PDB file of C-alpha atoms and ligand atoms in Angstrom:
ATOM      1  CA  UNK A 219     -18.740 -94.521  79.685  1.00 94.00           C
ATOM      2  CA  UNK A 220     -18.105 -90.948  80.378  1.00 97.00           C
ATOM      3  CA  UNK A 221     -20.466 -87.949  81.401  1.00 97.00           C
ATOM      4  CA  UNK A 222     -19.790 -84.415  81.439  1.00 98.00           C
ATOM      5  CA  UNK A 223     -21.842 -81.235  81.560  1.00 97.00           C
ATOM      6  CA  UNK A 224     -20.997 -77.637  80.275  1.00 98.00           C
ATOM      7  CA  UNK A 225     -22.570 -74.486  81.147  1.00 97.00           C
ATOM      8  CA  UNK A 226     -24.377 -71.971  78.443  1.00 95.00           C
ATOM      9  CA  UNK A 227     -23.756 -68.159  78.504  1.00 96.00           C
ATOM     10  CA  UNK A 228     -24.696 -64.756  78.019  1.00 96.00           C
ATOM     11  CA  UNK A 229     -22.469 -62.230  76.083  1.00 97.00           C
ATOM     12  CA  UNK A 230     -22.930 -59.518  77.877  1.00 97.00           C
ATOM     13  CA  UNK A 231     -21.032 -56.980  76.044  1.00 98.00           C
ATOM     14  CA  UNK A 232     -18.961 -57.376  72.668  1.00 98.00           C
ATOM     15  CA  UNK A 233     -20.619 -59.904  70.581  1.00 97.00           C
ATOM     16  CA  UNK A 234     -19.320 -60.223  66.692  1.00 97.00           C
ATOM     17  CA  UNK A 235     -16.951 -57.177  67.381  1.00 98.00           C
ATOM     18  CA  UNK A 236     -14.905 -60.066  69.309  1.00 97.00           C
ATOM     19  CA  UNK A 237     -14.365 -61.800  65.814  1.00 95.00           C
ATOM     20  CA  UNK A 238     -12.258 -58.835  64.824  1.00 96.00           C
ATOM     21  CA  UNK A 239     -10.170 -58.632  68.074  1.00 96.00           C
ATOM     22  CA  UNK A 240     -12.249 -56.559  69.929  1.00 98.00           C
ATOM     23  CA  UNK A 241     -12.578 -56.967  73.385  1.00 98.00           C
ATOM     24  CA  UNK A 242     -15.948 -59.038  74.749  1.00 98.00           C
ATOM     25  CA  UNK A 243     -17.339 -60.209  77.818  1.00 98.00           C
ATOM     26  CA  UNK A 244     -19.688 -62.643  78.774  1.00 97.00           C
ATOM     27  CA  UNK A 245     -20.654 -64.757  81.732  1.00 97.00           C
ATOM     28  CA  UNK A 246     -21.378 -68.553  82.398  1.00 97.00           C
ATOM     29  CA  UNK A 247     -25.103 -69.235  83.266  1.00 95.00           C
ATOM     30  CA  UNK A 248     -26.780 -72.571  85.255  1.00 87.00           C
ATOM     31  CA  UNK A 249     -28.498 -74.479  82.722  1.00 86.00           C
ATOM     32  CA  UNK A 250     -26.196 -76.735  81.143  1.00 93.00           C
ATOM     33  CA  UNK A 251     -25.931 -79.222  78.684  1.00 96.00           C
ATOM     34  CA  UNK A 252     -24.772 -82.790  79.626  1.00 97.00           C
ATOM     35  CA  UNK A 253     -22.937 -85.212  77.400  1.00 97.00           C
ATOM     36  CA  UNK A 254     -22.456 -88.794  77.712  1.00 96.00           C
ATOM     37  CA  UNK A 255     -19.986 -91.039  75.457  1.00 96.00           C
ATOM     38  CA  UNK A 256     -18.977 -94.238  75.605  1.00 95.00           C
ATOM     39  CA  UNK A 257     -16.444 -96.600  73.660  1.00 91.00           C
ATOM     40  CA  UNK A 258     -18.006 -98.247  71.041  1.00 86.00           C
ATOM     41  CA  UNK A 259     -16.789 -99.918  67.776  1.00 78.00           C
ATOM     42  CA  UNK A 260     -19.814 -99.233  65.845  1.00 75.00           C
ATOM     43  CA  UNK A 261     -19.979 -95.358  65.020  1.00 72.00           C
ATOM     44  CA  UNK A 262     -23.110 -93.703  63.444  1.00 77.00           C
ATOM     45  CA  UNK A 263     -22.266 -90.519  62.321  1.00 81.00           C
ATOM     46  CA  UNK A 264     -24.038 -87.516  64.972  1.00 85.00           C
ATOM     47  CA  UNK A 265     -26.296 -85.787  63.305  1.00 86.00           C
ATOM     48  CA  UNK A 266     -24.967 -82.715  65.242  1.00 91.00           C
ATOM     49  CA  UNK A 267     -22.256 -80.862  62.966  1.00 91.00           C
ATOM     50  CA  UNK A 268     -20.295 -80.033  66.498  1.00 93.00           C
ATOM     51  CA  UNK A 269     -20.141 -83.777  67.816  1.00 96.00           C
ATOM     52  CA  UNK A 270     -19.227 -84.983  64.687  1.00 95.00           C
ATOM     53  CA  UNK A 271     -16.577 -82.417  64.186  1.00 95.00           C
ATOM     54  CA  UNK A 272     -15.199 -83.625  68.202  1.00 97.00           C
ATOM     55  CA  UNK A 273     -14.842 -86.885  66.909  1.00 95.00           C
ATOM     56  CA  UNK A 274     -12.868 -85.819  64.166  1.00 94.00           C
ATOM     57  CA  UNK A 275     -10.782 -84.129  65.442  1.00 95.00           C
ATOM     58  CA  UNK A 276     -10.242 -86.391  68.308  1.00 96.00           C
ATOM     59  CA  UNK A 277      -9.947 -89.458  65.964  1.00 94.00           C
ATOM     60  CA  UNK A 278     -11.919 -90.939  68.042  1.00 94.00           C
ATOM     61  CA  UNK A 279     -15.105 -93.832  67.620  1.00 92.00           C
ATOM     62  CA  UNK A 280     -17.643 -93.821  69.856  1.00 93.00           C
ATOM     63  CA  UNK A 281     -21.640 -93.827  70.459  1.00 93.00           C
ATOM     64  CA  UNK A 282     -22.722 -90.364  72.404  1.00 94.00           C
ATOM     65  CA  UNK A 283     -25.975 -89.427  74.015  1.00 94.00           C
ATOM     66  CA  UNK A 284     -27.031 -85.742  74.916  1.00 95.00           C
ATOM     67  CA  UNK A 285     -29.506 -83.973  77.330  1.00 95.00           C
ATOM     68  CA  UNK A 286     -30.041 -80.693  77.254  1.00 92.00           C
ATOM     69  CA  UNK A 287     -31.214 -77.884  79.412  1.00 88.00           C
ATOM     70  CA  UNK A 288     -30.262 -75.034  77.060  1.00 90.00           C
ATOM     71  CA  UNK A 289     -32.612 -74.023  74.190  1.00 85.00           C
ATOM     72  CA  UNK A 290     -30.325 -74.557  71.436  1.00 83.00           C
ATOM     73  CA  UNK A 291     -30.092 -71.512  68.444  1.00 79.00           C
ATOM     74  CA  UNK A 292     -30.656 -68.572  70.696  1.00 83.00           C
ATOM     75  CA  UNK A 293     -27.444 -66.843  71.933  1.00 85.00           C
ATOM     76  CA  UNK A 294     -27.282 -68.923  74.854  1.00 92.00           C
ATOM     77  CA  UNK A 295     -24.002 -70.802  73.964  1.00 91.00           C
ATOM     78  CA  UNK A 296     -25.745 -74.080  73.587  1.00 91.00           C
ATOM     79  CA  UNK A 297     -23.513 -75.133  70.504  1.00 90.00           C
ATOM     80  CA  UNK A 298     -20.098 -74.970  72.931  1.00 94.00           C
ATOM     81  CA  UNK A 299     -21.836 -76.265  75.723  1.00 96.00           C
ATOM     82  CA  UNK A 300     -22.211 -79.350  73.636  1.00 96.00           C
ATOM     83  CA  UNK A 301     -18.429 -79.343  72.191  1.00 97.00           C
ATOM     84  CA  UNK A 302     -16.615 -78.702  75.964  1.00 98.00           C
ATOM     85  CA  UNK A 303     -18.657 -81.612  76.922  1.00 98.00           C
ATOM     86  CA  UNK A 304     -18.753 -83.888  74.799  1.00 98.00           C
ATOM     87  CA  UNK A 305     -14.745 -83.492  74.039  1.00 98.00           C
ATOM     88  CA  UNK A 306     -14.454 -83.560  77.861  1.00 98.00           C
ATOM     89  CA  UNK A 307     -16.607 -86.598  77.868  1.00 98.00           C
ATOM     90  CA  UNK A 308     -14.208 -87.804  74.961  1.00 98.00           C
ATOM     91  CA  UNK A 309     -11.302 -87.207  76.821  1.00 98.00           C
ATOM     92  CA  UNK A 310     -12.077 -88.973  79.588  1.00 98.00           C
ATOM     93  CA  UNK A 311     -13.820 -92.020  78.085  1.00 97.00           C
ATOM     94  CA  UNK A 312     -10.869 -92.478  75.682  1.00 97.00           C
ATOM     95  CA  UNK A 313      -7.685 -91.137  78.300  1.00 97.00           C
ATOM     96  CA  UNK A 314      -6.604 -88.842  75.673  1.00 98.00           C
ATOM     97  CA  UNK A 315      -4.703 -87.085  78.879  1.00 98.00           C
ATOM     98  CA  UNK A 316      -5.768 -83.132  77.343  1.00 98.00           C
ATOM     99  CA  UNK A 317      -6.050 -80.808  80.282  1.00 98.00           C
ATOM    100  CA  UNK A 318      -8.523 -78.354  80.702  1.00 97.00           C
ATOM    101  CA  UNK A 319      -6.538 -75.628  78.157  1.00 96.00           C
ATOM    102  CA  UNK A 320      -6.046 -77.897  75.329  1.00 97.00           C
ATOM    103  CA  UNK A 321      -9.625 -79.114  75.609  1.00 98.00           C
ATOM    104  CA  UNK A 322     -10.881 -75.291  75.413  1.00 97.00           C
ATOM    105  CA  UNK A 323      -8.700 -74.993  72.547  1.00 96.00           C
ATOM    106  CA  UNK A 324      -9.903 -78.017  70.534  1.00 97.00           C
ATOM    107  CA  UNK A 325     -13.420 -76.482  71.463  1.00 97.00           C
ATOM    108  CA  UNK A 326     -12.128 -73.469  69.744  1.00 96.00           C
ATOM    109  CA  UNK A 327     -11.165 -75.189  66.919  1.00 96.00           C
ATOM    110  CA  UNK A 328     -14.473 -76.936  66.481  1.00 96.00           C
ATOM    111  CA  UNK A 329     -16.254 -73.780  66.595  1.00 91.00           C
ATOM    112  CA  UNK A 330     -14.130 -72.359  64.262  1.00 91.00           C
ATOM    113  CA  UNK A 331     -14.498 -75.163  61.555  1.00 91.00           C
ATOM    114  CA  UNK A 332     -18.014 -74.905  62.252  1.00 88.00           C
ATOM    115  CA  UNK A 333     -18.411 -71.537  61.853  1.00 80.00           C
ATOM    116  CA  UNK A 334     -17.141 -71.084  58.675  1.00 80.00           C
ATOM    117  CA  UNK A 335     -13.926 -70.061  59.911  1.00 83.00           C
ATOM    118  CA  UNK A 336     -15.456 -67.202  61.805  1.00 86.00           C
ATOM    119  CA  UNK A 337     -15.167 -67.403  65.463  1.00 86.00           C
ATOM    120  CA  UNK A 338     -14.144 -65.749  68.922  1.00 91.00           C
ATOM    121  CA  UNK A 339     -12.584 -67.835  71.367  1.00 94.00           C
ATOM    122  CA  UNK A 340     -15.716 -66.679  74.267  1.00 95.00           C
ATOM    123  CA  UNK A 341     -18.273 -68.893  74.413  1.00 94.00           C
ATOM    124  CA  UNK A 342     -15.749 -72.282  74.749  1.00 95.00           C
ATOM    125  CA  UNK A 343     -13.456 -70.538  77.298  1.00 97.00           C
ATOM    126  CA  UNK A 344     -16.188 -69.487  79.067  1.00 97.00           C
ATOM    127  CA  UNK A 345     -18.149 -72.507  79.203  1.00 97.00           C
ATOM    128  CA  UNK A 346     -14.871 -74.836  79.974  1.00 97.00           C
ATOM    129  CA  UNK A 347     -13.790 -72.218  83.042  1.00 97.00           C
ATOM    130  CA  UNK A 348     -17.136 -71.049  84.026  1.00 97.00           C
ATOM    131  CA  UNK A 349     -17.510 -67.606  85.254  1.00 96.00           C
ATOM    132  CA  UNK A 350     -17.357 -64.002  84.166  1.00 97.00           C
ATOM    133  CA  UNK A 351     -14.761 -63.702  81.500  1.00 97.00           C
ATOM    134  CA  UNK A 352     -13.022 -60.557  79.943  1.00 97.00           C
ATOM    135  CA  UNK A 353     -11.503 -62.051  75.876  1.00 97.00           C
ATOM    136  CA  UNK A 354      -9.500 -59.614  73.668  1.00 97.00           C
ATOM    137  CA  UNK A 355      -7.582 -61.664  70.979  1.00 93.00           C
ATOM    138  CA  UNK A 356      -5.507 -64.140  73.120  1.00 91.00           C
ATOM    139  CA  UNK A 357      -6.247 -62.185  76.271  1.00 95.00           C
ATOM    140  CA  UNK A 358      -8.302 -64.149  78.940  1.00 94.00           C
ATOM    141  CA  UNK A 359      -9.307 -62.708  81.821  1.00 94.00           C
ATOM    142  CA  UNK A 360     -12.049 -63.990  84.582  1.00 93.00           C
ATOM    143  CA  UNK A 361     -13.409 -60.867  86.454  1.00 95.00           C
ATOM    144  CA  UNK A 362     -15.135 -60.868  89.849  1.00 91.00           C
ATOM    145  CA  UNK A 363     -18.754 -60.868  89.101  1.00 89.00           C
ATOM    146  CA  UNK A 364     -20.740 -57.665  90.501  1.00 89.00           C
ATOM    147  CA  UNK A 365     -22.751 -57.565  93.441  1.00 82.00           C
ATOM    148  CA  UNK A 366     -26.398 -57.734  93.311  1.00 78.00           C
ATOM    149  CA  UNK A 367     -25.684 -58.579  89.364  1.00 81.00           C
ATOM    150  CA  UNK A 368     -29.826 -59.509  88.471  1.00 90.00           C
ATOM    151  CA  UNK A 369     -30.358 -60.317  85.223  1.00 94.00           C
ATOM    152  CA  UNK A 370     -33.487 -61.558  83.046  1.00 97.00           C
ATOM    153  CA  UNK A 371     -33.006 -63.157  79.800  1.00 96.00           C
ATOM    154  CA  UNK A 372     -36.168 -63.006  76.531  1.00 97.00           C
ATOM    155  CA  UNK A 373     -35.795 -66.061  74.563  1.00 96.00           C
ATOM    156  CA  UNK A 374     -37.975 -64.237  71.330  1.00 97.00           C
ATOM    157  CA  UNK A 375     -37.894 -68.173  70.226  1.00 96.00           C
ATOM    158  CA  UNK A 376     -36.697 -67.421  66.950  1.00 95.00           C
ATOM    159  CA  UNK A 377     -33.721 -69.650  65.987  1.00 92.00           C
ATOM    160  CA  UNK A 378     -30.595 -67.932  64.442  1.00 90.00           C
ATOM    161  CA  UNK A 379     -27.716 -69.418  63.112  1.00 88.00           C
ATOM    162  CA  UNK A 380     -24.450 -68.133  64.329  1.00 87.00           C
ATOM    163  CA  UNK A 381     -22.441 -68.650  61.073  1.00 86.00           C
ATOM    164  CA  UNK A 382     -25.330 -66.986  59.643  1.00 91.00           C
ATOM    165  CA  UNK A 383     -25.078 -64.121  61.343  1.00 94.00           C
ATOM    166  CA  UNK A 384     -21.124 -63.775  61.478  1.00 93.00           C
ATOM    167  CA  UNK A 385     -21.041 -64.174  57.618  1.00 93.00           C
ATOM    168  CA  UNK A 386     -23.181 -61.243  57.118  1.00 96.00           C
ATOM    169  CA  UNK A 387     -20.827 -58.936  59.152  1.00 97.00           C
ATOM    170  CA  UNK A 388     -18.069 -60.291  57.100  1.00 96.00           C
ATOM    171  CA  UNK A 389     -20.129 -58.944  54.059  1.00 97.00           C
ATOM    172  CA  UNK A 390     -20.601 -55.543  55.571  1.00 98.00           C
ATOM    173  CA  UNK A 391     -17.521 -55.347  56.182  1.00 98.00           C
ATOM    174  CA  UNK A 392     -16.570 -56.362  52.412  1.00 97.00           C
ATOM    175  CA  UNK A 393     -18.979 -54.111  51.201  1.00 97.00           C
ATOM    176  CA  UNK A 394     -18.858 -50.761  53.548  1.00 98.00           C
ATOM    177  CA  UNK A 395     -15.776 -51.019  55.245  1.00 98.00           C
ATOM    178  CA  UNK A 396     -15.953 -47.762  56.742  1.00 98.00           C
ATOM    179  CA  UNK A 397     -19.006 -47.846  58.264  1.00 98.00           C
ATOM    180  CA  UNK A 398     -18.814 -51.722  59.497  1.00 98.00           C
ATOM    181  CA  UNK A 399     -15.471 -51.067  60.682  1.00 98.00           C
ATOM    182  CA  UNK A 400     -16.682 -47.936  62.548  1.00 98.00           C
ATOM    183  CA  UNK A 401     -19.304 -49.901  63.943  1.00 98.00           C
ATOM    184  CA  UNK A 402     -16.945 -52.806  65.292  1.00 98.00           C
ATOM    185  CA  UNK A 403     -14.498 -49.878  66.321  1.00 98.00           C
ATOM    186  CA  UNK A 404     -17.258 -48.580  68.431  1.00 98.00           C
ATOM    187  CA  UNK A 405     -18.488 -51.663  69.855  1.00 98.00           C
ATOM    188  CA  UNK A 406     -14.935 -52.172  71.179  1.00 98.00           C
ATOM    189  CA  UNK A 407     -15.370 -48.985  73.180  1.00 98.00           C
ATOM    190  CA  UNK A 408     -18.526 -49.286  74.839  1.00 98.00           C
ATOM    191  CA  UNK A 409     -17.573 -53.099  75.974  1.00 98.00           C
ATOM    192  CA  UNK A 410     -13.901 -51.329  78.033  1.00 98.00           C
ATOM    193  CA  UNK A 411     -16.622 -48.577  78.652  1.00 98.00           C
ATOM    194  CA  UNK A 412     -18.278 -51.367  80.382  1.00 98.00           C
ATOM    195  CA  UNK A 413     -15.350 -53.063  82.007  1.00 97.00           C
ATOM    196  CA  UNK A 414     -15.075 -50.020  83.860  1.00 96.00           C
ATOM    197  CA  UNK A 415     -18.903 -49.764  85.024  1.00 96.00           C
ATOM    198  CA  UNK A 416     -19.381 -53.339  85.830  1.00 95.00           C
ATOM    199  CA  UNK A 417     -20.485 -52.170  89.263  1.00 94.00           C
ATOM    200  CA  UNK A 418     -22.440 -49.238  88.758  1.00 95.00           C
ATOM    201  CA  UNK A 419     -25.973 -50.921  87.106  1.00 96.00           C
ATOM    202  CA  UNK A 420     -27.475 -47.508  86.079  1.00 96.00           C
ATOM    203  CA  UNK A 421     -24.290 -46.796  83.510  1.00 97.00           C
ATOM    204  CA  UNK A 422     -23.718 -50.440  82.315  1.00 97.00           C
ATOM    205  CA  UNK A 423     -27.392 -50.445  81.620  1.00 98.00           C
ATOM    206  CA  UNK A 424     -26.875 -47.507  79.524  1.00 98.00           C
ATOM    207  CA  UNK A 425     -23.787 -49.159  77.799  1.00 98.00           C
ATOM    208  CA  UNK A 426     -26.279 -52.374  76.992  1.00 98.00           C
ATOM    209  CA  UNK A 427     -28.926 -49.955  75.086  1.00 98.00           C
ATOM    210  CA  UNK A 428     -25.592 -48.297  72.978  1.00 98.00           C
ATOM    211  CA  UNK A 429     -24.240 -51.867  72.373  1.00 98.00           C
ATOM    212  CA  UNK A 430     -28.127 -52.997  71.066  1.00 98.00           C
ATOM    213  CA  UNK A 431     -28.481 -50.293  69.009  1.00 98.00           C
ATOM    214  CA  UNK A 432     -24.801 -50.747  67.468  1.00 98.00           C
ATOM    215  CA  UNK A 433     -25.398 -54.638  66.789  1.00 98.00           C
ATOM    216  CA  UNK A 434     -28.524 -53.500  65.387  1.00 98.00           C
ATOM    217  CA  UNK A 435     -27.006 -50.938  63.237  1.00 98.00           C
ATOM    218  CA  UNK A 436     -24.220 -53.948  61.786  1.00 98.00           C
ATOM    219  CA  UNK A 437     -27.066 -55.742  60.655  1.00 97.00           C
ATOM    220  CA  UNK A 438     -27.654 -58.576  63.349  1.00 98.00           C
ATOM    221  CA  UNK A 439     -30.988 -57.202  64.640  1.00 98.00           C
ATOM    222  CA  UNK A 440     -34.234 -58.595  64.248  1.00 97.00           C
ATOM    223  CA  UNK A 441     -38.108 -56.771  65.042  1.00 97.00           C
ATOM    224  CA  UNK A 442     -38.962 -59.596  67.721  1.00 97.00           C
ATOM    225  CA  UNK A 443     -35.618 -58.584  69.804  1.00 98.00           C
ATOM    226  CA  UNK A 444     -35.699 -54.564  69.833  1.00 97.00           C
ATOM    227  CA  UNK A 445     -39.607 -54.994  70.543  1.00 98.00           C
ATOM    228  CA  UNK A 446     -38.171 -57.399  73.776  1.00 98.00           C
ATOM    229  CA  UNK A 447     -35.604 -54.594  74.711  1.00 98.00           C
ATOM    230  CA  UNK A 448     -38.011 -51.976  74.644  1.00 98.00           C
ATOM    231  CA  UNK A 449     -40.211 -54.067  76.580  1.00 98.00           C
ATOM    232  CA  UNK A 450     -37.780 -54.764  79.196  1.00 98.00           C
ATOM    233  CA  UNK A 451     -36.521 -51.190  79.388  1.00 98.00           C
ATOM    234  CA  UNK A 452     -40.072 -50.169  79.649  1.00 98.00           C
ATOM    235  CA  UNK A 453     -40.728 -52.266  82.359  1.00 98.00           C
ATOM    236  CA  UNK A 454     -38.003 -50.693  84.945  1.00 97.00           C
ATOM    237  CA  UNK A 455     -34.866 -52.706  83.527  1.00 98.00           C
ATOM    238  CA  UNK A 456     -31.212 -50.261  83.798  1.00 98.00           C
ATOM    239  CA  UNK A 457     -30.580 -51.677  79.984  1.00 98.00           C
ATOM    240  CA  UNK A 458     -31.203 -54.376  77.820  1.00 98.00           C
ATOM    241  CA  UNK A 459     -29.403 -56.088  74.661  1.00 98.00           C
ATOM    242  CA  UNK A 460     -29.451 -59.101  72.598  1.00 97.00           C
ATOM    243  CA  UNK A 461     -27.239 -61.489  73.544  1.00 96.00           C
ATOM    244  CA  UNK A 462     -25.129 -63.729  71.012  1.00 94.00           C
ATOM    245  CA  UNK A 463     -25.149 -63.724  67.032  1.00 93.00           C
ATOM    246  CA  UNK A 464     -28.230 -61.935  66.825  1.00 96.00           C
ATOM    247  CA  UNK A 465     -31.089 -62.152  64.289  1.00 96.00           C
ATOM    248  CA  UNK A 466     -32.812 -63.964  66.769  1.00 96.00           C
ATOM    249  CA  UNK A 467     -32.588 -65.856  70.330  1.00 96.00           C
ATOM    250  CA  UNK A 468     -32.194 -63.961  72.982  1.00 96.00           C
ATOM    251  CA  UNK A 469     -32.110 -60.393  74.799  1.00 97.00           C
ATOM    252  CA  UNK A 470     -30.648 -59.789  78.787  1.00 97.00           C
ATOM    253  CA  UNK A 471     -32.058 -57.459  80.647  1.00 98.00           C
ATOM    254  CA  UNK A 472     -30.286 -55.695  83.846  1.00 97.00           C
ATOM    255  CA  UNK A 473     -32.587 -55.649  86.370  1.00 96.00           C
ATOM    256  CA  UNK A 474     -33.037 -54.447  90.283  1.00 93.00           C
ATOM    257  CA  UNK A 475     -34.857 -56.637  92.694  1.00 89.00           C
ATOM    258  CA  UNK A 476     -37.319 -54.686  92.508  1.00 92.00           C
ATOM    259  CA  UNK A 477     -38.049 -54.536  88.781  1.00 95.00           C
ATOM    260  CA  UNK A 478     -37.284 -58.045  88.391  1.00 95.00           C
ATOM    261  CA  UNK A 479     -40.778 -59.183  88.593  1.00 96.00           C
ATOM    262  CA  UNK A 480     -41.972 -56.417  85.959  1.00 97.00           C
ATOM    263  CA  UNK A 481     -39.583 -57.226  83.618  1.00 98.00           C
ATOM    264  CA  UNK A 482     -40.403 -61.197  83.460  1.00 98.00           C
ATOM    265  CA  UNK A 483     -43.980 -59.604  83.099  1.00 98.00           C
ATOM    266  CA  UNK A 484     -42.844 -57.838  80.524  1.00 98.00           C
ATOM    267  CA  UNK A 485     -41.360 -60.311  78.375  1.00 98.00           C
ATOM    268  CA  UNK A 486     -44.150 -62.795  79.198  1.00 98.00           C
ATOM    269  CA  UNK A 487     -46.341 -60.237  77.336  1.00 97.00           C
ATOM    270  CA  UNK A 488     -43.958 -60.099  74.046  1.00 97.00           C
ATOM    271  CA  UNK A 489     -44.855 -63.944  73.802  1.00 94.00           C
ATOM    272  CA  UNK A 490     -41.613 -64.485  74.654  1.00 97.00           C
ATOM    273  CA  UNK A 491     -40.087 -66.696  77.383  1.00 96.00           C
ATOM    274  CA  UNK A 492     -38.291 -65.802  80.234  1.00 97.00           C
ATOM    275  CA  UNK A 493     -35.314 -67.346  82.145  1.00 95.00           C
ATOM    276  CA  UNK A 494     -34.122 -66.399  85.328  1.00 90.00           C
ATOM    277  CA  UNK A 495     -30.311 -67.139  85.906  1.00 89.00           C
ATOM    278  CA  UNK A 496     -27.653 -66.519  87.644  1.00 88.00           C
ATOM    279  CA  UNK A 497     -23.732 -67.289  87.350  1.00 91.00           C
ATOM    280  CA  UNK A 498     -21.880 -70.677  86.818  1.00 91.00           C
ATOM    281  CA  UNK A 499     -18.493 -70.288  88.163  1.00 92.00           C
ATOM    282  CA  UNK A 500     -18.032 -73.894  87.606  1.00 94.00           C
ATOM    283  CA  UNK A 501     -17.272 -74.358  84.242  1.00 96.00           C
ATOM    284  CA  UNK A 502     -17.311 -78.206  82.873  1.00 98.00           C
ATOM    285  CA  UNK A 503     -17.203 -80.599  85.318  1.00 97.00           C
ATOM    286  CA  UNK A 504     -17.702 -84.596  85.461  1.00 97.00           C
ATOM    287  CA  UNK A 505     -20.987 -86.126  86.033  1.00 97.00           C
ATOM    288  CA  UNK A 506     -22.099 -89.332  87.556  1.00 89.00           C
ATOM    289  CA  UNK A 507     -23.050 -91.998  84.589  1.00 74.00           C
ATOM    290  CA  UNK A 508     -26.369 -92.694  84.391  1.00 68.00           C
TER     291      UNK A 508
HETATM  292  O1  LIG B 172     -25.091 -66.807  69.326  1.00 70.33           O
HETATM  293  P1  LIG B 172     -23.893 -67.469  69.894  1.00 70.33           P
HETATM  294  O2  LIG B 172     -24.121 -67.960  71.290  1.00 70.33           O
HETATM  295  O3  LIG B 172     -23.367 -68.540  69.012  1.00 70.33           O
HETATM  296  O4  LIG B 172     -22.741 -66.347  70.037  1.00 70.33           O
HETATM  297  C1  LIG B 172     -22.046 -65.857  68.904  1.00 70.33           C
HETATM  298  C2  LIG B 172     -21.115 -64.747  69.266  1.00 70.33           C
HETATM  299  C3  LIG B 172     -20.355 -64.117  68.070  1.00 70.33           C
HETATM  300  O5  LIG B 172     -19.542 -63.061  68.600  1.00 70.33           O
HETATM  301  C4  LIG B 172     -21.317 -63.511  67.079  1.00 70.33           C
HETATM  302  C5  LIG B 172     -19.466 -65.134  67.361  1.00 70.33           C
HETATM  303  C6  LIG B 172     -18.249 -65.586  68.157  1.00 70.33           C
HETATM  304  O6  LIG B 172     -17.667 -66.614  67.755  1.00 70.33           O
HETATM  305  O7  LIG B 172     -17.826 -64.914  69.119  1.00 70.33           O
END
């Protein structure tokens, strides 16, 4: 028997423009997702379309038992979480011998399959190496993390499906390539934009609101996130965004110390629910068996 656990994450800047080869970045957050597998002769398919895919791929028979501290649907990452660790967990149960690099890149690969085909490398790097990452195509870069980096997230509650979400971009961009690919174009500049400001809270919260309003604009909005952004602007926050696929899940809002409280408030009010966080720089990592 084997046990590993994978962090979630927030995209902070670059979400669905990263599909295209844009450049994104997003950050490893504590509440993880823990998987445990263990040999077994007698397999019963998982009724999660990411497990079973591991399997697959792996070629691999086994029983596999998950616990989760990541609401699942929401632009948290929850759906890598669960690949890195159960292939991780897979790995190690079965002594396939895959280091860390080839595991993120079968997690990228399950994604991918899952996704329709659709899919940036981010949320399975970051969750297998933890920290604040910088992805542009094959480019993978872990930044330092800013001081005094406060964030809150909104989970609005309402699921989303990531494939979802992706295919309708592809549509746009099928439909009015122009103005999708302007979009996507201008995404890509506000997240180096960003990558330049990541220690100067006042302009990267300004660079959030652009980024919202562009993601909005490419169709992945939804009325229960901008009314959370406003919210959490509203309430003192340098900038706020939705986080992940969109059309649902969650928002991030920058925060000072002082605001922090206000903002949670804030959200709170929206009937939404708030999560504190801060970084993982772990990554996956091994758990004791239970
Ligand atoms: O909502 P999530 O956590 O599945 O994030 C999706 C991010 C996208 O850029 C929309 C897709 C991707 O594969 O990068």
């Amino acid at each position: 028997m084997a046990t590993w656990s994978a962090p979630g994450k927030v995209f902070l800047f670059g979400e669905h423009a990263v599909v295209y080869g844009k450049p994104g970045i997003a950050m490893a957050i504590k509440p993880r997702v823990q998987v445990t597998v263990r040999h077994s002769r007698y397999f019963q398919k998982p009724n999660s379309p990411y497990i079973a895919e591991c399997f697959k791929l792996t070629d691999v028979k086994g029983s596999v038992y998950v616990k989760s501290q990541l609401p699942s649907a929401s632009g948290l990452g929850s759906s890598a979480a669960v690949t890195v660790a159960t292939l991780f967990a897979i790995n190690d149960e079965f002594e396939l011998g895959y280091s860390r690099e080839e595991v993120a890149n079968l997690a990228f690969d399950v994604e991918k399959l899952t996704q329709g085909g659709r899919a940036s490398a981010t949320d399975t790097y970051v969750s297998t190496f933890g920290g604040m990452v910088f992805i542009r195509g094959n480019e993978k870069r872990r930044l330092i993390p800013p001081q005094n980096f406060s964030i809150v997230i909104g989970n609005s509650l309402i699921a989303h499906n990531t494939g979802e979400m992706v295919g309708r971009v592809a549509d746009l961009l099928q439909h009015s390539p122009i103005v999708a690919n302007g979009i996507i174009e201008a995404i890509g500049g506000v997240t180096m934009e960003a990558m330049h400001n990541l220690e100067n809270p006042k302009e990267l919260g300004v660079l959030m609101n652009r980024n919202h309003a562009l993601l909005d604009a490419i169709g992945v909005g939804h009325p229960a996130l901008s009314h959370l952004v406003l919210a959490a602007r509203a309430a003192g926050a340098y900038g706020a965004k939705l986080s992940g696929a969109g059309g649902g899940g969650c928002i991030w809002a920058l925060c000072s110390k002082g605001t922090r409280n206000r903002v949670i408030s804030a959200i709170e009010d929206c009937e939404a629910r708030p999560i504190t966080t801060s970084i993982d720089t772990e990554g996956a990592r091994r758990e004791k068996d239970e």
